[in-house]
Coordinates of C-alpha atoms and ligand atoms in Angstrom, one line a residue:
X1 CA 54.3 -4.7 9.0
X2 CA 55.6 -8.2 9.2
X3 CA 54.4 -10.7 11.8
X4 CA 57.6 -10.3 13.9
X5 CA 57.2 -6.6 14.2
X6 CA 53.6 -7.1 15.2
X7 CA 54.8 -9.2 18.1
X8 CA 57.1 -6.6 19.6
X9 CA 56.1 -4.5 22.6
X10 CA 58.3 -1.7 23.8
X11 CA 57.6 -0.2 27.2
X12 CA 59.1 1.4 30.2
X13 CA 58.3 1.5 33.9
X14 CA 57.8 5.0 35.4
X15 CA 57.0 5.9 39.0
X16 CA 57.9 8.1 41.9
X17 CA 61.2 7.1 43.5
X18 CA 61.0 3.8 45.5
X19 CA 57.5 2.8 44.3
X20 CA 59.0 -0.5 43.1
X21 CA 60.0 -0.1 39.4
X22 CA 63.2 -2.1 39.6
X23 CA 61.7 -4.8 41.8
X24 CA 58.8 -5.3 39.4
X25 CA 61.3 -5.5 36.6
X26 CA 63.0 -8.4 38.5
X27 CA 59.7 -10.3 38.5
X28 CA 59.2 -9.6 34.8
X29 CA 62.7 -11.0 34.1
X30 CA 61.9 -14.0 36.1
X31 CA 58.5 -14.7 34.7
X32 CA 59.7 -14.5 31.1
X33 CA 62.6 -16.8 31.9
X34 CA 65.1 -14.0 30.8
X35 CA 67.1 -14.5 34.0
X36 CA 67.1 -17.8 35.8
X37 CA 66.2 -18.0 39.5
X38 CA 69.9 -18.9 40.2
X39 CA 71.2 -15.7 38.5
X40 CA 68.5 -13.5 39.9
X41 CA 69.4 -10.8 42.4
X42 CA 67.4 -8.0 43.8
X43 CA 66.9 -5.0 41.5
X44 CA 68.8 -6.8 38.8
X45 CA 68.7 -3.9 36.4
X46 CA 70.4 -1.5 38.8
X47 CA 73.8 -2.7 37.4
X48 CA 76.0 0.1 38.8
X49 CA 77.5 -0.5 42.2
X50 CA 76.5 3.0 43.1
X51 CA 72.8 2.2 42.3
X52 CA 72.9 -1.0 44.3
X53 CA 74.4 0.7 47.3
X54 CA 72.1 3.6 47.3
X55 CA 69.1 1.6 46.3
X56 CA 68.2 4.1 43.5
X57 CA 68.2 3.8 39.8
X58 CA 70.4 6.4 38.1
X59 CA 70.6 5.1 34.6
X60 CA 68.0 3.9 32.2
X61 CA 68.5 0.2 31.6
X62 CA 67.0 -1.7 28.6
X63 CA 66.3 -5.4 28.6
X64 CA 64.8 -7.7 26.0
X65 CA 62.4 -10.5 27.2
X66 CA 60.7 -13.3 25.3
X67 CA 57.2 -14.3 26.3
X68 CA 55.2 -16.9 24.4
X69 CA 55.9 -15.7 20.8
X70 CA 56.2 -12.0 21.8
X71 CA 59.3 -9.9 22.3
X72 CA 59.0 -7.5 25.1
X73 CA 61.5 -4.7 25.4
X74 CA 61.5 -3.0 28.7
X75 CA 63.4 0.1 29.8
X76 CA 63.7 0.6 33.6
X77 CA 64.1 4.3 34.5
X78 CA 65.2 6.4 37.4
X79 CA 62.6 8.2 39.6
X80 CA 64.4 11.2 40.9
X81 CA 63.8 14.6 39.1
X82 CA 67.6 15.1 38.5
X83 CA 67.5 12.1 36.1
X84 CA 64.4 13.2 34.2
X85 CA 66.4 13.4 31.1
X86 CA 67.1 9.7 31.3
X87 CA 63.3 9.1 31.6
X88 CA 62.4 11.4 28.7
X89 CA 64.9 9.6 26.4
X90 CA 63.5 6.2 27.4
X91 CA 60.0 7.3 26.7
X92 CA 61.0 8.3 23.2
X93 CA 62.1 4.8 22.5
X94 CA 58.9 3.0 23.5
X95 CA 55.1 2.9 22.8
X96 CA 53.8 2.4 26.3
X97 CA 54.5 2.9 30.0
X98 CA 53.6 1.1 33.2
X99 CA 52.8 3.7 35.8
X100 CA 53.4 2.3 39.2
X101 CA 52.0 3.7 42.4
X102 CA 53.0 2.4 45.9
X103 CA 49.7 1.2 47.6
X104 CA 50.8 2.6 50.9
X105 CA 51.9 6.0 49.5
X106 CA 49.4 6.7 46.8
X107 CA 50.1 9.1 44.0
X108 CA 53.2 11.3 44.6
X109 CA 54.7 14.3 42.9
X110 CA 56.9 12.4 40.6
X111 CA 54.2 10.0 39.6
X112 CA 52.5 13.1 38.2
X113 CA 55.7 14.5 36.6
X114 CA 56.5 11.3 34.9
X115 CA 52.9 10.8 33.8
X116 CA 53.0 14.2 32.0
X117 CA 56.1 13.2 30.2
X118 CA 54.5 9.9 29.0
X119 CA 51.4 11.7 27.9
X120 CA 53.4 14.3 26.0
X121 CA 55.0 11.4 24.1
X122 CA 51.5 9.9 23.3
X123 CA 52.4 6.7 25.1
X124 CA 49.8 4.1 26.2
X125 CA 49.8 4.3 30.0
X126 CA 49.0 1.2 32.1
X127 CA 48.2 2.2 35.7
X128 CA 49.3 -0.2 38.3
X129 CA 48.8 -0.1 42.1
X130 CA 52.0 -1.8 43.4
X131 CA 53.1 -3.3 46.7
X132 CA 49.6 -4.6 47.5
X133 CA 51.2 -7.0 49.9
X134 CA 52.1 -4.3 52.4
X135 CA 50.2 -4.4 55.6
X136 CA 49.4 -0.7 55.4
X137 CA 48.5 -0.9 51.7
X138 CA 45.5 1.3 50.9
X139 CA 44.7 -0.3 47.6
X140 CA 41.3 1.2 47.0
X141 CA 42.5 4.8 47.7
X142 CA 45.6 4.5 45.5
X143 CA 43.3 3.1 42.8
X144 CA 40.9 5.9 43.1
X145 CA 43.7 8.4 42.8
X146 CA 45.0 6.8 39.6
X147 CA 41.4 6.8 38.2
X148 CA 41.1 10.5 39.0
X149 CA 44.5 11.4 37.6
X150 CA 44.2 9.5 34.4
X151 CA 40.5 9.8 33.9
X152 CA 40.4 6.1 33.2
X153 CA 38.0 3.3 34.2
X154 CA 38.6 1.6 37.5
X155 CA 38.9 -1.8 35.7
X156 CA 41.9 -0.5 33.8
X157 CA 44.0 -0.2 37.0
X158 CA 46.0 -3.3 37.7
X159 CA 46.9 -4.5 41.2
X160 CA 50.3 -6.1 41.8
X161 CA 53.2 -6.8 44.1
X162 CA 56.7 -6.8 42.7
X163 CA 57.7 -8.5 45.9
X164 CA 55.4 -11.5 45.9
X165 CA 54.8 -11.6 42.1
X166 CA 51.0 -11.2 42.6
X167 CA 49.4 -9.6 39.5
X168 CA 52.6 -9.8 37.4
X169 CA 51.2 -12.2 34.8
X170 CA 48.3 -9.8 34.4
X171 CA 50.7 -7.0 33.8
X172 CA 52.4 -8.9 31.0
X173 CA 49.0 -9.6 29.5
X174 CA 48.0 -6.0 29.6
X175 CA 51.3 -4.9 28.0
X176 CA 50.6 -7.3 25.1
X177 CA 46.9 -6.4 24.8
X178 CA 47.0 -2.6 25.4
X179 CA 50.3 -1.3 24.0
X180 CA 50.5 -1.1 20.2
X181 CA 53.3 -2.7 18.3
X182 CA 56.0 -0.4 17.0
X183 CA 54.9 1.5 13.9
X184 CA 58.1 1.8 11.9
X185 CA 58.4 0.8 8.2
X186 CA 60.5 -2.2 7.6
X187 CA 61.0 -1.4 3.9
X188 CA 62.1 2.2 4.5
X189 CA 65.8 3.3 4.6
X190 CA 67.2 2.1 8.0
X191 CA 67.2 4.7 10.8
X192 CA 68.1 4.0 14.4
X193 CA 67.6 6.5 17.2
X194 CA 70.5 6.7 19.7
X195 CA 68.9 7.0 23.2
X196 CA 72.0 6.2 25.2
X197 CA 75.6 5.1 24.9
X198 CA 78.6 3.8 26.7
X199 CA 82.3 3.7 26.0
X200 CA 84.4 0.5 25.8
X201 CA 88.2 0.8 25.9
X202 CA 88.5 -1.7 23.1
X203 CA 85.3 -1.4 21.1
X204 CA 84.8 2.3 21.2
X205 CA 81.4 3.9 21.5
X206 CA 78.5 1.5 22.0
X207 CA 75.3 3.1 21.0
X208 CA 71.9 2.1 22.5
X209 CA 69.3 2.4 19.8
X210 CA 65.7 2.0 18.9
X211 CA 65.5 0.7 15.4
X212 CA 62.8 3.1 14.0
X213 CA 62.7 2.1 10.3
X214 CA 64.4 -0.7 8.3
X215 CA 67.2 -2.9 9.7
X216 CA 70.9 -2.8 10.3
X217 CA 73.2 -5.8 10.1
X218 CA 76.4 -6.7 11.7
X219 CA 79.3 -5.7 9.5
X220 CA 77.3 -3.0 7.7
X221 CA 79.0 0.4 7.1
X222 CA 77.1 3.0 9.1
X223 CA 77.1 6.8 9.7
X224 CA 75.7 9.2 12.2
X225 CA 73.4 11.6 10.3
X226 CA 74.0 14.8 12.4
X227 CA 77.7 14.5 13.0
X228 CA 78.5 12.5 9.7
X229 CA 80.9 10.2 11.5
X230 CA 81.5 6.9 9.6
X231 CA 82.1 3.6 11.2
X232 CA 81.2 -0.1 10.9
X233 CA 78.6 -1.9 12.9
X234 CA 81.2 -4.3 14.4
X235 CA 78.5 -5.9 16.5
X236 CA 74.8 -5.5 16.9
X237 CA 72.6 -7.2 19.5
X238 CA 70.2 -6.9 22.4
X239 CA 70.2 -6.7 26.2
X240 CA 69.3 -9.7 28.2
X241 CA 70.2 -7.6 30.3
X242 CA 73.9 -8.2 29.4
X243 CA 74.8 -7.6 25.8
X244 CA 74.0 -10.6 23.5
X245 CA 75.2 -10.4 19.9
X246 CA 72.8 -11.0 17.0
X247 CA 73.0 -10.8 13.2
X248 CA 70.8 -7.8 12.8
X249 CA 68.4 -5.3 14.4
X250 CA 65.0 -5.2 12.9
X251 CA 62.3 -2.5 12.7
X252 CA 60.9 -1.7 16.1
X253 CA 63.6 -3.4 18.1
X254 CA 65.7 -2.0 20.9
X255 CA 69.3 -3.0 21.1
X256 CA 72.9 -1.8 20.7
X257 CA 75.4 -1.1 17.9
X258 CA 79.2 -1.3 18.5
X259 CA 80.3 1.5 16.2
X260 CA 84.1 1.2 16.5
X261 CA 84.1 5.0 16.7
X262 CA 86.6 6.2 19.2
X263 CA 85.8 9.9 19.1
X264 CA 83.1 10.3 21.7
X265 CA 81.9 13.6 20.3
X266 CA 80.8 11.9 17.1
X267 CA 78.1 9.7 18.6
X268 CA 75.5 11.9 20.3
X269 CA 72.4 10.9 22.1
X270 CA 69.5 11.9 19.9
X271 CA 71.4 11.5 16.6
X272 CA 70.4 8.9 14.0
X273 CA 72.5 5.9 12.9
X274 CA 71.9 4.9 9.3
X275 CA 73.7 3.0 6.6
X276 CA 76.7 4.7 5.0
X277 CA 75.6 7.2 2.4
X278 CA 72.2 7.9 3.9
X279 CA 72.8 11.5 4.7
X280 CA 74.1 12.2 1.2
X281 CA 71.1 10.5 -0.4
X282 CA 68.7 12.7 1.7
X283 CA 67.6 10.3 4.5
X284 CA 66.2 12.6 7.2
X285 CA 67.5 12.4 10.8
X286 CA 65.0 11.3 13.4
X287 CA 63.5 14.1 15.6
X288 CA 65.9 13.4 18.5
X289 CA 65.2 15.0 21.9
X290 CA 64.5 18.3 23.5
X291 CA 67.9 19.9 24.1
X292 CA 68.8 19.4 27.7
X293 CA 69.3 22.7 29.6
X294 CA 71.7 22.8 32.6
X295 CA 69.9 24.0 35.7
X296 CA 72.9 24.5 37.9
X297 CA 76.6 25.0 37.5
X298 CA 79.4 23.8 39.7
X299 CA 83.1 23.4 39.5
X300 CA 84.7 19.9 39.4
X301 CA 88.4 19.8 40.0
X302 CA 90.8 16.9 40.4
X303 CA 92.2 16.5 43.9
X304 CA 95.7 16.5 42.5
X305 CA 96.7 18.6 39.6
X306 CA 98.4 15.8 37.6
X307 CA 95.0 14.1 37.2
X308 CA 93.7 17.0 35.1
X309 CA 94.3 15.3 31.7
X310 CA 92.8 12.1 32.9
X311 CA 89.8 13.9 34.2
X312 CA 89.3 15.6 30.9
X313 CA 89.2 12.3 29.1
X314 CA 87.0 10.6 31.6
X315 CA 84.5 13.5 31.7
X316 CA 84.1 12.9 28.0
X317 CA 83.4 9.2 28.5
X318 CA 81.1 9.9 31.4
X319 CA 79.1 12.4 29.3
X320 CA 78.6 9.7 26.7
X321 CA 76.7 7.8 29.4
X322 CA 75.2 10.8 31.0
X323 CA 73.8 13.0 28.3
X324 CA 72.6 15.7 30.7
X325 CA 76.2 16.5 31.8
X326 CA 77.8 19.6 30.2
X327 CA 81.3 20.8 30.9
X328 CA 84.0 23.2 29.9
X329 CA 87.5 23.9 31.2
X330 CA 87.9 26.3 34.1
X331 CA 90.9 27.6 36.0
X332 CA 90.5 28.5 39.6
X333 CA 93.3 30.2 41.5
X334 CA 92.4 28.1 44.4
X335 CA 91.8 24.7 42.9
X336 CA 93.9 24.8 39.7
X337 CA 92.6 23.4 36.4
X338 CA 89.3 21.7 36.3
X339 CA 85.8 22.0 34.8
X340 CA 82.8 24.1 35.1
X341 CA 79.9 21.7 34.8
X342 CA 76.3 22.2 33.8
X343 CA 74.0 19.8 35.7
X344 CA 70.4 19.0 36.4
X345 CA 70.6 19.3 40.2
X346 CA 72.5 18.5 43.4
X347 CA 72.0 14.8 43.3
X348 CA 73.2 14.8 39.7
X349 CA 76.4 16.6 40.9
X350 CA 76.9 14.2 43.7
X351 CA 76.5 11.2 41.4
X352 CA 78.8 12.6 38.7
X353 CA 81.6 13.2 41.2
X354 CA 81.0 9.8 42.8
X355 CA 81.1 8.1 39.4
X356 CA 84.4 9.8 38.5
X357 CA 85.9 8.5 41.7
X358 CA 84.6 5.0 41.4
X359 CA 84.6 4.2 37.7
X360 CA 87.6 6.3 36.7
X361 CA 89.5 6.4 40.0
X362 CA 89.7 10.2 40.0
X363 CA 89.0 11.8 43.4
X364 CA 87.5 15.3 42.7
X365 CA 86.6 18.4 44.6
X366 CA 83.2 20.0 43.8
X367 CA 82.3 23.7 44.5
X368 CA 79.0 25.1 45.7
X369 CA 76.6 24.9 42.9
X370 CA 74.7 27.9 41.8
X371 CA 71.8 28.2 39.3
X372 CA 72.3 29.3 35.7
X373 CA 71.8 33.1 35.8
X374 CA 71.1 35.0 32.6
X375 CA 72.6 38.5 32.3
X376 CA 71.5 41.2 29.9
X377 CA 74.1 43.9 29.4
X378 CA 73.3 47.5 28.8
X379 CA 74.3 47.0 25.1
X380 CA 71.6 44.3 24.9
X381 CA 73.9 41.3 24.8
X382 CA 72.8 38.3 26.9
X383 CA 74.8 35.5 28.3
X384 CA 74.4 32.7 30.8
X385 CA 76.6 33.1 33.9
X386 CA 78.3 29.8 34.7
X387 CA 80.4 31.2 37.5
X388 CA 80.3 34.4 39.6
X389 CA 83.5 35.5 38.0
X390 CA 81.7 35.7 34.6
X391 CA 79.4 38.5 36.0
X392 CA 80.2 41.7 34.1
X393 CA 80.9 45.0 35.9
X394 CA 77.7 46.1 37.6
X395 CA 77.6 49.3 35.6
X396 CA 77.3 47.2 32.4
X397 CA 74.4 45.0 33.7
X398 CA 70.9 45.9 32.6
X399 CA 69.3 43.0 34.3
X400 CA 70.0 39.6 35.8
X401 CA 67.5 36.8 35.5
X402 CA 67.2 33.5 37.3
X403 CA 65.6 30.2 36.3
X404 CA 62.1 29.6 37.6
X405 CA 60.5 26.2 37.9
X406 CA 56.9 24.9 38.1
X407 CA 56.7 23.0 41.3
X408 CA 54.1 20.4 42.1
X409 CA 53.8 19.4 45.8
X410 CA 51.6 16.5 46.8
X411 CA 50.6 16.6 50.5
X412 CA 47.8 15.5 52.8
X413 CA 45.3 18.2 53.3
X414 CA 46.2 18.5 57.0
X415 CA 49.6 19.9 56.2
X416 CA 48.5 22.5 53.6
X417 CA 49.1 25.4 56.0
X418 CA 52.7 24.5 56.8
X419 CA 53.5 23.8 53.2
X420 CA 52.0 27.0 52.0
X421 CA 54.0 29.0 54.6
X422 CA 57.2 27.2 53.4
X423 CA 56.4 27.9 49.8
X424 CA 55.8 31.6 50.6
X425 CA 59.1 31.9 52.4
X426 CA 60.7 30.4 49.3
X427 CA 59.3 33.1 47.1
X428 CA 56.8 30.7 45.6
X429 CA 53.9 32.2 43.6
X430 CA 50.8 30.2 44.3
X431 CA 48.9 28.9 41.2
X432 CA 46.2 26.5 42.3
X433 CA 45.3 23.4 44.2
X434 CA 43.9 20.2 42.9
X435 CA 42.7 17.2 44.9
X436 CA 43.7 13.7 44.2
X437 CA 40.7 12.0 45.7
X438 CA 37.3 13.0 47.0
X439 CA 37.2 11.2 50.3
X440 CA 37.3 13.7 53.1
X441 CA 39.4 11.8 55.6
X442 CA 43.1 12.1 54.7
X443 CA 42.3 13.9 51.4
X444 CA 45.5 14.7 49.5
X445 CA 46.2 17.8 47.5
X446 CA 48.4 18.8 44.6
X447 CA 49.7 22.4 45.1
X448 CA 51.1 24.1 42.1
X449 CA 53.6 26.9 42.5
X450 CA 56.0 28.9 40.4
X451 CA 59.3 29.2 42.3
X452 CA 62.9 30.3 41.7
X453 CA 65.0 27.2 41.2
X454 CA 67.6 28.6 43.6
X455 CA 65.0 28.4 46.4
X456 CA 64.6 24.7 45.9
X457 CA 68.2 23.8 45.7
X458 CA 69.1 24.8 49.2
X459 CA 66.9 22.9 51.7
X460 CA 63.4 22.7 50.2
X461 CA 63.3 19.0 50.3
X462 CA 64.2 18.7 54.0
X463 CA 61.9 21.6 54.9
X464 CA 59.0 20.1 53.0
X465 CA 59.5 16.8 54.7
X466 CA 59.5 18.3 58.1
X467 CA 56.5 20.6 57.3
X468 CA 54.5 17.5 56.3
X469 CA 55.7 14.9 58.8
X470 CA 57.4 13.1 55.9
X471 CA 54.3 12.8 53.7
X472 CA 55.0 15.6 51.2
X473 CA 56.7 15.1 47.9
X474 CA 57.6 17.5 45.1
X475 CA 58.6 17.5 41.6
X476 CA 59.6 20.4 39.3
X477 CA 60.1 21.4 35.7
X478 CA 61.8 24.3 34.1
X479 CA 59.4 27.2 33.4
X480 CA 61.2 30.4 32.4
X481 CA 63.7 33.0 33.3
X482 CA 62.6 35.9 35.5
X483 CA 64.3 39.0 36.8
X484 CA 66.2 38.5 40.1
X485 CA 67.5 40.9 42.6
X486 CA 70.9 39.3 43.0
X487 CA 74.4 40.7 43.6
X488 CA 77.9 39.4 43.5
X489 CA 79.3 38.9 47.0
X490 CA 83.1 39.3 47.2
X491 CA 85.3 37.9 49.9
X492 CA 88.4 39.7 51.1
X493 CA 91.1 38.1 53.3
X494 CA 93.7 40.5 54.6
X495 CA 92.3 43.2 52.4
X496 CA 92.8 41.2 49.2
X497 CA 90.0 39.9 47.1
X498 CA 89.7 36.2 46.8
X499 CA 88.2 35.7 43.4
X500 CA 87.5 32.0 43.8
X501 CA 85.2 32.7 46.8
X502 CA 82.8 35.1 45.1
X503 CA 79.2 34.0 44.9
X504 CA 76.0 35.3 43.5
X505 CA 73.3 35.9 46.2
X506 CA 70.0 37.5 46.7
X507 CA 70.7 41.1 47.7
X508 CA 68.6 40.8 50.9
X509 CA 70.6 37.7 51.9
X510 CA 74.0 39.2 51.1
X511 CA 74.9 40.2 54.7
X512 CA 73.8 36.9 56.0
X513 CA 75.7 34.8 53.5
X514 CA 78.7 37.1 54.1
X515 CA 78.6 36.5 57.8
X516 CA 78.4 32.8 57.3
X517 CA 81.3 32.7 54.9
X518 CA 83.5 35.0 57.0
X519 CA 82.9 32.9 60.1
X520 CA 83.6 29.7 58.2
X521 CA 86.9 31.2 57.0
X522 CA 87.7 32.3 60.5
X523 CA 87.2 28.7 61.7
X524 CA 89.3 27.1 59.0
X525 CA 92.1 29.6 58.4
X526 CA 95.1 29.2 60.5
X527 CA 96.2 32.1 62.6
X528 CA 99.0 34.3 61.3
X529 CA 101.6 36.4 63.0
X530 CA 99.3 39.3 62.5
X531 CA 95.6 40.0 62.8
X532 CA 93.7 39.0 59.6
X533 CA 90.6 40.8 58.5
X534 CA 88.0 38.6 56.8
X535 CA 85.4 40.7 55.0
X536 CA 82.4 40.2 52.7
X537 CA 81.5 43.0 50.4
X538 CA 78.9 43.9 47.7
X539 CA 80.2 46.4 45.1
X540 CA 83.0 47.4 47.4
X541 CA 80.7 48.0 50.4
X542 CA 81.5 45.8 53.4
X543 CA 78.5 43.8 54.6
X544 CA 80.1 41.4 57.1
X545 CA 83.5 41.1 58.7
X546 CA 85.4 38.9 61.1
X547 CA 88.8 39.2 62.7
X548 CA 91.2 36.3 63.0
X549 CA 93.4 37.3 65.9
X550 CA 97.2 37.1 65.6
X551 CA 99.1 34.1 66.8
X552 CA 101.6 35.2 69.4
X553 CA 104.4 32.9 69.0
X554 CA 106.2 32.9 72.4
X555 CA 109.6 34.0 71.1
X556 CA 110.8 34.7 74.6
X557 CA 109.9 31.4 76.2
X558 CA 113.3 30.0 76.1
X559 CA 114.9 32.9 77.9
X560 CA 115.6 32.3 81.6
X561 CA 114.9 34.8 84.3
X562 CA 114.5 38.5 84.0
X563 CA 116.5 39.6 81.0
X564 CA 113.8 42.2 80.3
X565 CA 115.7 44.2 77.7
X566 CA 116.4 41.2 75.6
X567 CA 112.8 40.0 76.0
X568 CA 111.6 43.4 74.8
X569 CA 114.0 43.4 71.9
X570 CA 112.7 40.0 70.8
X571 CA 109.1 41.2 71.0
X572 CA 110.0 44.3 69.0
X573 CA 111.5 42.1 66.4
X574 CA 108.4 39.9 66.2
X575 CA 106.3 43.0 65.7
X576 CA 108.4 44.1 62.8
X577 CA 108.2 40.7 61.3
X578 CA 104.4 41.0 61.5
X579 CA 104.5 44.3 59.8
X580 CA 106.6 42.9 57.0
X581 CA 104.1 40.2 56.5
X582 CA 101.2 42.6 56.7
X583 CA 103.0 44.7 54.0
X584 CA 103.3 41.6 51.8
X585 CA 99.6 41.2 52.7
X586 CA 99.3 37.6 51.7
X587 CA 97.6 35.0 53.7
X588 CA 98.0 31.5 52.4
X589 CA 94.5 30.2 52.0
X590 CA 94.8 26.4 52.4
X591 CA 92.5 24.1 50.4
X592 CA 90.5 23.2 53.5
X593 CA 89.5 26.8 53.9
X594 CA 88.4 27.1 50.3
X595 CA 86.5 23.8 50.6
X596 CA 84.7 24.8 53.7
X597 CA 83.3 27.8 51.8
X598 CA 82.9 26.3 48.4
X599 CA 81.2 23.2 49.7
X600 CA 79.2 24.9 52.4
X601 CA 75.6 23.7 52.8
Ligands
GDP1 P1 62.3 2.0 42.4 O1 63.0 3.2 43.0 O2 61.0 2.4 41.9 O3 63.1 1.3 41.4 O4 62.0 1.0 43.6 P2 62.7 -0.4 44.0 O5 62.3 -1.5 43.1 O6 64.2 -0.1 44.1 O7 62.0 -0.6 45.4 C1 62.1 0.3 46.5 C2 61.9 -0.5 47.8 O8 60.6 -1.0 47.9 C3 62.8 -1.7 48.0 O9 63.2 -1.7 49.3 C4 62.0 -2.9 47.6 O10 62.4 -4.0 48.3 C5 60.6 -2.4 48.1 N1 59.5 -3.0 47.2 C6 59.5 -3.0 45.9 N2 58.3 -3.6 45.5 C7 57.7 -4.1 46.6 C8 56.5 -4.8 46.8 O11 55.7 -5.1 45.9 N3 56.1 -5.0 48.1 C9 56.9 -4.6 49.1 N4 56.5 -4.9 50.3 N5 58.0 -4.0 49.0 C10 58.4 -3.7 47.7
MG2 MG1 64.8 1.7 40.4

C-alpha cells in the first residue's frame, strides 16, 4: 500500500431520519475547507430540489474532502427505510460509518436498522450523540443507549452538534484514527465498483465508483464486466461535491467515470468497471450487491397518452439513478399505456412520481400499491403477482403467499400496551422485547415482531405515532413469504366487470373494501339516465353493492300548461331511451372515478 492510499478514509453517516446527518456533513465540508462559508447552504449535500423542500435525503451523495494530508471521502445517506438500498450500496463503498443519535430522541428504530447493515458489512462504527446543543438534550441517556446497543466503552461515544459545530473536529480525528484505510491492491488489475450512476444528455452514463483495486486513467478504454459494454473513460474525477475532473482514480478512492455509454442498461449498479479486455483475460467481477427485491407494485401512467414514449425513456434514466426501481410495460383499459413498477414502499412511489414530474416534466397517475404476492398453481408453477389481473383462475391456485417483514418498534415503556394492541390488530407475531437502557424512569423498549408487509403499508406509521404520543418509531426488513388468506375483489358497474378496479384483499376484509370502493364510485360517477348498480364481488358472489339513482332530465319542462298527453309521451320516450342505454349497458367511467378508487387511502 502506498502512502497515499494509507491516507484515505472512506466513511458514511448513518442515522434515523432527522437525526442530523446532512447538517453534520455541512460542518465537515466547512471545517475541511471543501466548501467556503460563502458557498455554504444548509444541508448542502441534499442537492435535489425535492430533498431540499421536504428536508429529507433521498439519494446517497458522495463528497471528497482534504484534511491535513488526509483524503476523506464521505457518503451522506438517506434515513427512511424506503431508501435502505441507497444506504446498503453506500456502505459497500466505505470502511467506516458515523452512527448519529439525536440527543433529545435517543436510539430510534432506524438507528438500529442501519447499524445492523453497517455491522453486516464489517464496518468500523463510530457512535456519536448529536444535537447536544438542544435544550432538551438527554446526552447521558443517549450515550448509555449507544453503549448498550454497540457493546462499546463509554469513552468511544463522541458528543457533537452539527448545528454549532461542537465536537466536529473530534469526529474528524476519530475518523482518521479509528477507520482503517482502504485495503485494495494498487498493483492488481484495475476494478471499480459501480455504486450509483446518473445520466447526462451529452456525456451519457456517469458511473459513481469505488476504485477497489488498481487505477483508471482519463482516456482509458474500459468495459463493464457483467454486461460487457465497452466505452472510454472520457472523464474521471471526484465530488467536491460537484464533479471535479482529475487525471486518474487511484486504489481506494471514490469518484466518477464518464463512460460515454448511451445505453443505460449497460451500466448497472453493482457491476465492475475495468480496463478493456479484463473480462476476456479472466479478471473477476467484484461481489456487487444483494439483489434488490420489490416490496410493492403499483401502476404509473402518463396523464396524457402521447407522453408514453417519453415516459418510457425517462423511467430508464430514473432507474439509473434509482437502482431499487423496477418497471415493465402495462396496459390498463382505464389509464392506457403505462408501467407496472416494483418499488420499496409508498414513500418510494411518491418520490418516483414526483421526480418524473419535476425532472422530466411528465405528470403521472399512480395506482393503489399492493404488495408482491406469490402464487403457487396446482401444477406447481410459482409466480409473483404484480397486478390483480395476473391472478390465475381460483381453481388453478394452490396457494397465495404474501411478503412478511421483521419489524422493530422502539417505544417508551409506558406505551407498550397500546403498541402491542396495535401490532396484534395488524396480525403481528410477537417475538421478543429488549431494553435500550436500564434506568427505570422512561425506560425504552425495542419490540420485535413478524408482520405481513401489507399490514404496514396502510396506516401503521400513523397508528403507531398516535399509540405512542409520537414517541414510537419503527423499521422493517424483508423476512420471507407466508401463506395468506387473500382473494380477488372484482368491481362491477352496470353489471359489467371493470378489470382495472380489481384488487387483492384479505378475505375477511373483502366486504369492507367492497363497500368502500362502491361508495367511492357512487360519489364520483355521474348519474346516468338509468339506475346504475355498483357491485363488489368475490368469485362471482356479491359482497357489497350500491345504487346510483337515475338522473331524471326534465324533458317536459319547456312545455306550457296542461298538455298531459304530450307530457306523458315525452316521459315514455325518455324511459325507452333509458332502456336502450341499459341494453347497451355501458357506463362511461371517467378518469376521476378510476382515480378515486385506484388512489384511495
Ligand atoms: P438528516 O435527516 O439526518 O439528514 O437530518 P438533517 O441534517 O436534515 O437535520 C434534521 C433537522 O435537525 C433539521 O431541521 C436541522 O436543522 C436539525 N439539526 C441538525 N443537526 C442539529 C444540531 O446539532 N442541533 C440542533 N439543534 N438541530 C440540528
Ligand atoms: Mg439527510
